[in-house]
CSV table of C-alpha atoms in Angstrom, one decimal:
chain,number,residue,atom,x,y,z
W,1,MET,CA,-9.8,17.1,-21.2
W,2,SER,CA,-8.1,13.7,-21.7
W,3,GLY,CA,-11.2,11.6,-21.6
W,4,GLY,CA,-14.6,11.1,-20.0
W,5,GLN,CA,-17.2,13.8,-19.5
W,6,ARG,CA,-16.9,16.8,-17.3
W,7,VAL,CA,-19.1,16.6,-14.2
W,8,SER,CA,-20.1,19.8,-12.4
W,9,GLU,CA,-20.5,18.5,-8.9
W,10,ARG,CA,-17.6,18.7,-6.4
W,11,VAL,CA,-15.8,15.6,-5.3
W,12,VAL,CA,-14.2,15.8,-1.8
W,13,VAL,CA,-11.5,13.3,-1.1
W,14,VAL,CA,-10.6,12.7,2.6
W,15,GLY,CA,-7.0,11.7,2.8
W,16,ALA,CA,-4.0,13.2,1.0
W,17,GLY,CA,-1.7,10.1,1.2
W,18,VAL,CA,-0.7,8.2,-1.9
W,19,VAL,CA,-4.2,6.8,-2.6
W,20,GLY,CA,-6.1,10.0,-2.1
W,21,ALA,CA,-3.6,11.9,-4.2
W,22,SER,CA,-3.9,9.3,-6.9
W,23,VAL,CA,-7.7,9.6,-6.9
W,24,ALA,CA,-7.4,13.4,-7.2
W,25,CYS,CA,-4.8,13.1,-9.9
W,26,HIS,CA,-6.9,10.8,-12.1
W,27,LEU,CA,-10.1,12.8,-11.7
W,28,THR,CA,-8.2,15.9,-13.0
W,29,ARG,CA,-6.7,13.9,-15.8
W,30,LEU,CA,-10.2,13.0,-16.9
W,31,GLY,CA,-11.2,16.7,-16.9
W,32,HIS,CA,-12.9,17.0,-13.5
W,33,ASP,CA,-11.5,20.1,-11.9
W,34,ASP,CA,-13.8,20.5,-9.0
W,35,VAL,CA,-11.8,18.3,-6.6
W,36,VAL,CA,-11.0,19.2,-3.0
W,37,VAL,CA,-8.7,17.0,-0.9
W,38,LEU,CA,-8.6,17.3,2.8
W,39,ASP,CA,-6.0,16.1,5.3
W,40,ALA,CA,-5.4,16.6,9.0
W,41,ARG,CA,-1.6,16.8,8.6
W,42,SER,CA,0.5,19.6,7.3
W,43,ARG,CA,1.8,19.5,3.7
W,44,PRO,CA,5.3,18.2,4.5
W,45,GLU,CA,4.1,15.5,6.8
W,46,LEU,CA,3.0,11.9,6.1
W,47,PRO,CA,1.9,10.4,9.4
W,48,GLY,CA,-0.3,7.8,7.7
W,49,SER,CA,0.7,4.5,6.3
W,50,THR,CA,2.1,6.2,3.2
W,51,GLY,CA,5.0,7.8,5.0
W,52,LEU,CA,5.9,4.5,6.7
W,53,ALA,CA,5.7,2.3,3.6
W,54,PRO,CA,8.9,0.4,2.8
W,55,GLY,CA,8.1,1.0,-0.9
W,56,PHE,CA,8.1,-2.6,-2.3
W,57,VAL,CA,6.3,-2.9,-5.6
W,58,GLY,CA,5.7,-6.5,-6.7
W,59,GLN,CA,3.3,-7.2,-9.6
W,60,LEU,CA,3.1,-11.0,-9.6
W,61,SER,CA,0.2,-12.1,-7.5
W,62,ALA,CA,-2.1,-15.1,-7.2
W,63,SER,CA,-4.9,-12.5,-7.6
W,64,ALA,CA,-5.4,-11.4,-11.2
W,65,GLU,CA,-7.0,-8.2,-9.8
W,66,LEU,CA,-4.0,-7.2,-7.6
W,67,SER,CA,-1.7,-8.0,-10.5
W,68,ALA,CA,-3.6,-5.7,-12.9
W,69,LEU,CA,-3.7,-2.9,-10.4
W,70,ALA,CA,0.0,-3.3,-9.6
W,71,GLN,CA,1.0,-3.4,-13.3
W,72,ASP,CA,-1.0,-0.3,-14.0
W,73,SER,CA,0.6,1.4,-11.0
W,74,VAL,CA,4.1,0.6,-12.2
W,75,ALA,CA,3.4,2.0,-15.6
W,76,GLN,CA,2.0,5.2,-14.1
W,77,TYR,CA,4.9,5.7,-11.6
W,78,ASP,CA,7.5,5.2,-14.2
W,79,ALA,CA,5.9,7.9,-16.4
W,80,LEU,CA,5.4,10.6,-13.9
W,81,PRO,CA,7.3,13.8,-14.7
W,82,GLY,CA,9.3,15.9,-12.3
W,83,GLY,CA,11.1,13.2,-10.4
W,84,LYS,CA,12.0,9.5,-10.2
W,85,PRO,CA,9.7,7.9,-7.7
W,86,PHE,CA,10.0,4.4,-9.0
W,87,TRP,CA,13.2,2.4,-9.4
W,88,GLN,CA,12.8,-0.7,-11.6
W,89,VAL,CA,15.5,-2.8,-10.0
W,90,GLY,CA,13.5,-6.1,-10.0
W,91,CYS,CA,12.4,-8.5,-7.3
W,92,LEU,CA,14.0,-11.7,-6.1
W,93,GLU,CA,11.8,-14.3,-4.3
W,94,VAL,CA,14.4,-16.6,-2.7
W,95,ALA,CA,13.7,-20.3,-2.4
W,96,THR,CA,15.3,-21.9,0.7
W,97,GLY,CA,13.5,-25.2,0.2
W,98,PRO,CA,12.7,-27.5,-2.8
W,99,GLU,CA,8.9,-26.8,-2.7
W,100,ARG,CA,9.5,-23.1,-3.1
W,101,LEU,CA,11.9,-23.6,-5.9
W,102,GLU,CA,9.4,-25.8,-7.7
W,103,ARG,CA,6.8,-23.1,-7.0
W,104,ALA,CA,9.1,-20.6,-8.7
W,105,HIS,CA,9.0,-22.5,-11.9
W,106,HIS,CA,5.2,-22.5,-11.8
W,107,ASP,CA,5.2,-18.8,-11.1
W,108,VAL,CA,7.2,-18.1,-14.3
W,109,GLU,CA,4.3,-19.7,-16.2
W,110,HIS,CA,1.7,-17.9,-14.1
W,111,GLY,CA,3.5,-14.6,-14.7
W,112,ALA,CA,3.5,-15.2,-18.5
W,113,ARG,CA,-0.3,-15.6,-18.4
W,114,LEU,CA,-0.5,-12.2,-16.6
W,115,GLY,CA,1.8,-10.6,-19.0
W,116,LEU,CA,4.8,-10.5,-16.6
W,117,ALA,CA,8.2,-11.7,-17.6
W,118,ALA,CA,10.0,-13.8,-14.9
W,119,ARG,CA,12.7,-16.4,-14.7
W,120,VAL,CA,14.4,-18.7,-12.2
W,121,LEU,CA,18.0,-18.0,-11.2
W,122,GLY,CA,20.5,-20.1,-9.5
W,123,PRO,CA,21.7,-19.2,-6.0
W,124,VAL,CA,25.0,-17.7,-7.1
W,125,GLU,CA,23.4,-15.5,-9.8
W,126,ALA,CA,20.7,-14.4,-7.3
W,127,ALA,CA,23.3,-13.5,-4.7
W,128,GLY,CA,25.3,-11.6,-7.4
W,129,LEU,CA,22.3,-9.4,-8.1
W,130,ALA,CA,21.7,-8.5,-4.4
W,131,PRO,CA,25.0,-8.8,-2.5
W,132,GLY,CA,24.4,-8.8,1.2
W,133,LEU,CA,20.8,-9.7,0.9
W,134,VAL,CA,21.0,-13.2,-0.5
W,135,ASP,CA,23.2,-16.0,1.0
W,136,PRO,CA,24.1,-18.4,-1.8
W,137,GLU,CA,24.7,-21.1,0.9
W,138,ARG,CA,21.1,-20.8,2.1
W,139,ALA,CA,19.4,-20.2,-1.2
W,140,LEU,CA,18.5,-23.0,-3.7
W,141,GLY,CA,17.5,-20.4,-6.3
W,142,ALA,CA,15.2,-17.5,-6.8
W,143,LEU,CA,12.3,-16.3,-8.9
W,144,PHE,CA,13.3,-13.0,-10.6
W,145,VAL,CA,10.8,-10.5,-11.9
W,146,PRO,CA,12.8,-7.7,-13.6
W,147,SER,CA,10.0,-5.2,-13.9
W,148,ASP,CA,9.3,-5.0,-10.2
W,149,GLY,CA,11.1,-2.5,-8.0
W,150,ALA,CA,10.9,0.0,-5.2
W,151,VAL,CA,9.1,3.3,-4.9
W,152,ASP,CA,9.8,6.4,-2.8
W,153,PRO,CA,6.3,6.9,-1.4
W,154,VAL,CA,6.9,10.4,-0.2
W,155,LEU,CA,8.2,11.7,-3.5
W,156,LEU,CA,5.5,9.7,-5.4
W,157,THR,CA,2.7,11.4,-3.3
W,158,ARG,CA,4.2,14.8,-3.8
W,159,LEU,CA,4.4,14.4,-7.6
W,160,LEU,CA,0.7,13.2,-7.7
W,161,VAL,CA,-0.4,16.1,-5.5
W,162,GLU,CA,1.5,18.6,-7.6
W,163,GLU,CA,0.0,17.3,-10.9
W,164,ALA,CA,-3.5,17.3,-9.5
W,165,GLU,CA,-3.0,20.9,-8.2
W,166,ARG,CA,-1.7,22.1,-11.6
W,167,ALA,CA,-4.9,20.7,-13.1
W,168,GLY,CA,-7.2,22.5,-10.7
W,169,ALA,CA,-7.6,20.3,-7.6
W,170,ARG,CA,-7.4,22.0,-4.3
W,171,PHE,CA,-5.6,20.5,-1.3
W,172,ARG,CA,-6.4,21.7,2.2
W,173,PHE,CA,-4.0,20.5,4.8
W,174,LYS,CA,-4.4,20.9,8.6
W,175,THR,CA,-8.1,20.3,8.0
W,176,HIS,CA,-9.3,17.6,10.3
W,177,VAL,CA,-12.5,15.9,9.1
W,178,THR,CA,-14.7,15.1,12.0
W,179,ALA,CA,-17.9,13.8,10.4
W,180,LEU,CA,-19.7,13.1,7.1
W,181,ALA,CA,-22.6,15.5,6.5
W,182,GLN,CA,-25.9,13.8,5.5
W,183,GLU,CA,-29.3,14.9,4.3
W,184,ARG,CA,-32.1,12.4,3.9
W,185,GLY,CA,-29.7,9.5,3.9
W,186,ARG,CA,-27.3,11.0,1.3
W,187,VAL,CA,-23.8,12.2,2.1
W,188,VAL,CA,-23.6,15.8,1.0
W,189,GLY,CA,-20.2,16.8,2.3
W,190,VAL,CA,-18.0,16.7,5.4
W,191,ARG,CA,-17.7,18.5,8.6
W,192,ALA,CA,-14.2,19.7,9.5
W,193,GLY,CA,-12.3,21.5,12.2
W,194,THR,CA,-13.3,22.4,15.8
W,195,GLU,CA,-16.1,24.6,14.4
W,196,GLY,CA,-17.6,21.8,12.3
W,197,GLU,CA,-17.2,23.8,9.0
W,198,LEU,CA,-19.4,22.3,6.3
W,199,ILE,CA,-17.5,21.5,3.1
W,200,PRO,CA,-20.3,20.5,0.6
W,201,ALA,CA,-19.8,17.9,-2.0
W,202,GLY,CA,-21.7,15.9,-4.5
W,203,ARG,CA,-19.6,12.9,-3.6
W,204,VAL,CA,-17.2,12.2,-0.8
W,205,VAL,CA,-14.4,9.7,-1.2
W,206,LEU,CA,-12.8,8.2,1.9
W,207,ALA,CA,-9.1,7.4,1.2
W,208,ALA,CA,-8.1,7.8,4.8
W,209,GLY,CA,-6.4,4.4,5.4
W,210,VAL,CA,-6.8,3.0,8.9
W,211,TRP,CA,-9.0,6.0,9.8
W,212,GLY,CA,-11.5,5.2,7.1
W,213,PRO,CA,-13.7,2.9,9.2
W,214,VAL,CA,-13.9,5.6,11.9
W,215,LEU,CA,-15.5,8.1,9.6
W,216,ALA,CA,-17.6,5.5,7.7
W,217,ALA,CA,-19.1,4.3,11.0
W,218,ARG,CA,-20.4,7.8,11.7
W,219,ALA,CA,-22.5,7.5,8.5
W,220,GLY,CA,-23.7,4.0,9.5
W,221,VAL,CA,-21.4,2.1,7.1
W,222,ARG,CA,-19.1,-0.7,8.2
W,223,LEU,CA,-15.9,-1.1,6.3
W,224,PRO,CA,-14.7,-4.7,6.3
W,225,MET,CA,-11.0,-4.1,7.0
W,226,THR,CA,-8.7,-4.8,9.9
W,227,ALA,CA,-5.8,-2.6,11.0
W,228,VAL,CA,-2.7,-4.6,11.9
W,229,GLN,CA,0.7,-3.7,13.4
W,230,HIS,CA,3.8,-4.6,11.5
W,231,PRO,CA,7.6,-4.3,12.3
W,232,TYR,CA,10.3,-2.9,10.1
W,233,LEU,CA,14.0,-2.7,11.0
W,234,TYR,CA,16.8,-0.6,9.5
W,235,THR,CA,20.5,-1.0,9.8
W,236,GLY,CA,22.6,2.0,10.8
W,237,GLU,CA,24.3,3.9,7.9
W,238,LEU,CA,26.9,1.6,6.4
W,239,PRO,CA,30.3,2.4,4.9
W,240,GLY,CA,30.4,1.8,1.1
W,241,LEU,CA,26.8,2.9,0.6
W,242,ASP,CA,25.9,6.3,-0.8
W,243,ASP,CA,22.6,8.2,-1.2
W,244,THR,CA,21.5,6.2,-4.2
W,245,PHE,CA,17.9,5.3,-3.5
W,246,THR,CA,18.5,1.7,-4.4
W,247,ASP,CA,20.5,-0.3,-6.9
W,248,THR,CA,19.7,-3.9,-6.1
W,249,PRO,CA,16.5,-5.9,-6.5
W,250,ILE,CA,14.1,-6.0,-3.6
W,251,VAL,CA,14.3,-9.4,-2.0
W,252,ARG,CA,11.6,-11.6,-0.5
W,253,TYR,CA,11.8,-14.8,1.5
W,254,PRO,CA,8.2,-16.1,1.1
W,255,ASP,CA,8.7,-19.2,3.2
W,256,HIS,CA,9.9,-17.1,6.1
W,257,SER,CA,7.5,-14.1,5.6
W,258,VAL,CA,10.5,-11.8,5.3
W,259,TYR,CA,11.4,-9.0,2.9
W,260,THR,CA,14.4,-6.7,2.6
W,261,ARG,CA,15.9,-3.9,0.4
W,262,ARG,CA,18.4,-1.1,0.3
W,263,HIS,CA,17.4,2.4,1.4
W,264,GLY,CA,20.3,4.6,0.4
W,265,ARG,CA,23.0,4.3,3.1
W,266,ARG,CA,21.0,1.7,5.0
W,267,TYR,CA,19.2,-1.6,4.5
W,268,GLY,CA,15.7,-2.3,5.7
W,269,LEU,CA,13.9,-5.5,6.6
W,270,GLY,CA,10.4,-6.5,7.6
W,271,SER,CA,8.8,-9.7,8.9
W,272,TYR,CA,5.3,-11.1,9.1
W,273,ALA,CA,6.5,-14.1,11.1
W,274,HIS,CA,4.9,-13.1,14.4
W,275,THR,CA,1.5,-13.4,15.9
W,276,PRO,CA,-0.7,-10.8,14.2
W,277,LEU,CA,-1.5,-7.8,16.3
W,278,PRO,CA,-4.8,-6.1,15.3
W,279,LEU,CA,-5.6,-2.6,16.2
W,280,GLN,CA,-8.9,-0.8,16.6
W,281,PRO,CA,-8.3,2.7,15.3
W,282,SER,CA,-10.1,5.6,16.9
W,283,ALA,CA,-10.5,9.3,16.3
W,284,ASP,CA,-7.7,9.9,18.8
W,285,LEU,CA,-5.1,8.0,16.7
W,286,VAL,CA,-2.8,10.6,15.2
W,287,SER,CA,-0.2,8.5,13.5
W,288,ALA,CA,0.1,5.1,11.8
W,289,GLU,CA,3.4,4.6,13.6
W,290,LEU,CA,3.0,3.1,17.1
W,291,PRO,CA,5.5,2.4,19.9
W,292,PHE,CA,7.6,-0.6,19.0
W,293,ARG,CA,6.5,-3.9,20.5
W,294,ASP,CA,9.7,-5.6,21.6
W,295,LYS,CA,8.1,-8.6,23.2
W,296,GLU,CA,6.0,-9.4,20.1
W,297,PHE,CA,8.4,-8.5,17.4
W,298,ASP,CA,12.0,-9.2,18.5
W,299,ALA,CA,12.0,-12.9,18.1
W,300,ALA,CA,10.6,-12.6,14.5
W,301,LEU,CA,13.2,-10.0,13.6
W,302,ASP,CA,16.0,-12.0,15.1
W,303,ARG,CA,15.0,-14.9,12.9
W,304,ALA,CA,14.7,-12.6,9.9
W,305,THR,CA,18.1,-11.0,10.4
W,306,SER,CA,19.7,-14.5,10.5
W,307,LEU,CA,18.5,-15.0,6.9
W,308,VAL,CA,19.9,-11.8,5.4
W,309,PRO,CA,23.8,-11.7,5.4
W,310,VAL,CA,24.2,-7.9,5.9
W,311,PHE,CA,21.9,-7.9,8.9
W,312,ARG,CA,24.1,-10.5,10.7
W,313,THR,CA,26.8,-8.0,11.3
W,314,ALA,CA,25.4,-4.5,10.6
W,315,PRO,CA,24.5,-2.3,13.5
W,316,ARG,CA,20.8,-2.0,14.0
W,317,GLY,CA,19.1,1.3,13.5
W,318,ARG,CA,15.6,2.6,13.6
W,319,ARG,CA,12.8,0.2,14.4
W,320,LEU,CA,9.2,0.9,13.2
W,321,ASN,CA,5.8,-0.4,14.2
W,322,GLY,CA,3.6,0.7,11.4
W,323,VAL,CA,-0.1,0.1,11.0
W,324,PHE,CA,-1.8,-0.9,7.7
W,325,ALA,CA,-5.2,-2.3,6.7
W,326,MET,CA,-6.1,-5.7,5.5
W,327,THR,CA,-9.4,-7.1,4.1
W,328,PRO,CA,-10.5,-10.8,4.2
W,329,ASP,CA,-9.5,-11.4,0.6
W,330,GLU,CA,-6.6,-8.9,0.6
W,331,LEU,CA,-8.2,-6.9,-2.2
W,332,PRO,CA,-8.8,-3.2,-1.7
W,333,LEU,CA,-12.2,-1.6,-1.1
W,334,VAL,CA,-13.0,0.6,-4.1
W,335,GLY,CA,-16.4,1.9,-5.1
W,336,PRO,CA,-19.7,3.3,-3.7
W,337,ALA,CA,-21.1,2.6,-0.3
W,338,ALA,CA,-24.1,0.4,-0.5
W,339,GLY,CA,-27.3,2.2,0.6
W,340,VAL,CA,-25.6,5.5,1.3
W,341,PRO,CA,-25.6,7.7,-1.9
W,342,GLY,CA,-22.8,10.1,-2.2
W,343,LEU,CA,-20.2,8.1,-0.3
W,344,TRP,CA,-17.4,6.3,-2.0
W,345,PHE,CA,-14.3,4.4,-0.8
W,346,ALA,CA,-10.7,3.9,-1.9
W,347,GLU,CA,-9.5,2.0,1.2
W,348,ALA,CA,-7.2,-0.9,2.2
W,349,SER,CA,-4.9,-0.1,-0.7
W,350,TRP,CA,-1.1,-0.3,-0.6
W,351,VAL,CA,1.4,1.9,-2.4
W,352,THR,CA,1.9,-1.1,-4.8
W,353,HIS,CA,-1.7,-0.7,-6.1
W,354,ALA,CA,-2.4,3.0,-5.4
W,355,GLY,CA,-2.0,4.2,-9.0
W,356,GLY,CA,-4.4,1.5,-10.3
W,357,VAL,CA,-6.9,2.1,-7.5
W,358,GLY,CA,-6.9,5.8,-8.3
W,359,ARG,CA,-7.6,5.2,-11.9
W,360,GLN,CA,-10.3,2.6,-11.2
W,361,LEU,CA,-12.2,4.9,-8.8
W,362,ALA,CA,-11.9,8.0,-10.9
W,363,HIS,CA,-13.4,6.2,-13.9
W,364,MET,CA,-16.2,4.8,-11.7
W,365,LEU,CA,-17.0,8.2,-10.3
W,366,LEU,CA,-17.1,9.8,-13.8
W,367,GLY,CA,-18.9,6.8,-15.4
W,368,THR,CA,-16.4,6.3,-18.3
W,369,GLY,CA,-16.6,2.5,-18.2
W,370,ASP,CA,-12.8,2.3,-18.7
W,371,LEU,CA,-12.0,0.0,-15.7
W,372,LEU,CA,-9.0,-2.2,-14.9
W,373,VAL,CA,-10.9,-4.6,-12.7
W,374,ASP,CA,-14.5,-5.9,-12.4
W,375,PRO,CA,-15.9,-3.5,-9.8
W,376,ALA,CA,-17.8,-6.3,-8.1
W,377,ARG,CA,-14.4,-7.8,-7.1
W,378,LEU,CA,-13.5,-4.6,-5.2
W,379,ALA,CA,-17.0,-3.7,-4.0
W,380,PRO,CA,-16.9,-2.4,-0.4
W,381,ASP,CA,-20.0,-4.4,0.6
W,382,ARG,CA,-18.8,-7.8,-0.7
W,383,PHE,CA,-18.6,-9.0,2.9
W,384,ALA,CA,-22.0,-7.6,4.0
W,385,SER,CA,-23.1,-11.0,5.3
W,386,TRP,CA,-20.0,-11.5,7.5
W,387,ASP,CA,-19.9,-10.5,11.1
W,388,ASP,CA,-17.0,-8.5,12.5
W,389,GLN,CA,-15.3,-11.4,14.1
W,390,ARG,CA,-15.2,-13.4,10.9
W,391,ILE,CA,-13.9,-10.4,9.0
W,392,GLN,CA,-11.0,-9.9,11.4
W,393,GLU,CA,-10.1,-13.6,11.8
W,394,THR,CA,-10.1,-14.2,8.1
W,395,ALA,CA,-8.0,-11.0,7.4
W,396,LEU,CA,-5.5,-11.9,10.1
W,397,ALA,CA,-5.2,-15.5,8.9
W,398,HIS,CA,-3.7,-14.1,5.6
W,399,TYR,CA,-1.1,-12.0,7.5
W,400,GLN,CA,1.9,-14.4,7.5
W,401,GLY,CA,1.1,-15.6,4.0
W,402,ILE,CA,0.6,-12.2,2.5
W,403,TYR,CA,3.1,-12.8,-0.3
W,404,GLU,CA,0.9,-15.6,-1.7
W,405,THR,CA,-1.4,-12.9,-3.1
W,406,HIS,CA,0.8,-9.8,-3.1
């Protein structure tokens, strides 16, 4: 046992994406070996948000909590044995206007207070670090955070699952959770499959991403998160690129709500510069990838590709419409359900923060007191006084400005 105190009761985690795998991994690292993780997919598949994630990992944030979770995640990902899920290639935040360039200088000071080294580069130096992604004629400069990078979410999740399994956690795939089992107001397990098999547990953790609110509602708990659709575009495979995961910094254009990076033989690009498209997940939703919305996304992607040199001439490849969850303050939902003993959440977390969220929740479950963040800041009931409309409107209002906190 590496720390904490062994607890005899079973923990069932619903969701084997990167967040659920992280929770299971940290529980076993703390010596708790009675962990069962359930997922409706088969082992090789990742139909949830994890499998669609572009893998950007940025640690500098206006939120001290998000920064702490991201920094801890980077340290974890970089130390995982058995593979290389994290590529520490750095991040460039490109300034195309004088206000953003001034902001970059302030962010250097802000980063120093958070323990993150950063510096401001000139346009030629920035373009030299990311050829094809930065136009020195459009850029005035860029904030550079060397310790940021990109993660392979599929490999990362596999490594976390394998470590947890070696330490005794059991993963059951193709096991669809249909309901939370309750006795006298307490969650005592889950029901799974067409026969409603009871899988008992002392505590149940929902780490089911956009499906979390569906299950929580069946136990009478409202999760204050909004699912939103988001476009991502790849180029076709390009000559001169090999299978190297990435070898240039990830690049963001905060004033344009655009981000881009290399993906082996292709480049990828995402944009938030469109009218937010919320989604109400249901039990019938089987994937976090939806049909592409040409009408809603094409104009934003056209503007985005005009910013990024390689996209101006490269053939366009796959287009994704992926769904992820947001909260009104952009912080994840981590901790126990208020008024429903036995139910816990690790929801609305991105790959960027999944390692830290897993550590935070595992220590809370086992009562070690070794926490990264004040649990009140992540409490799932912190918006209990808000109605549904306010929750959704506030979350969506952050959509285009998401890089101000992430």
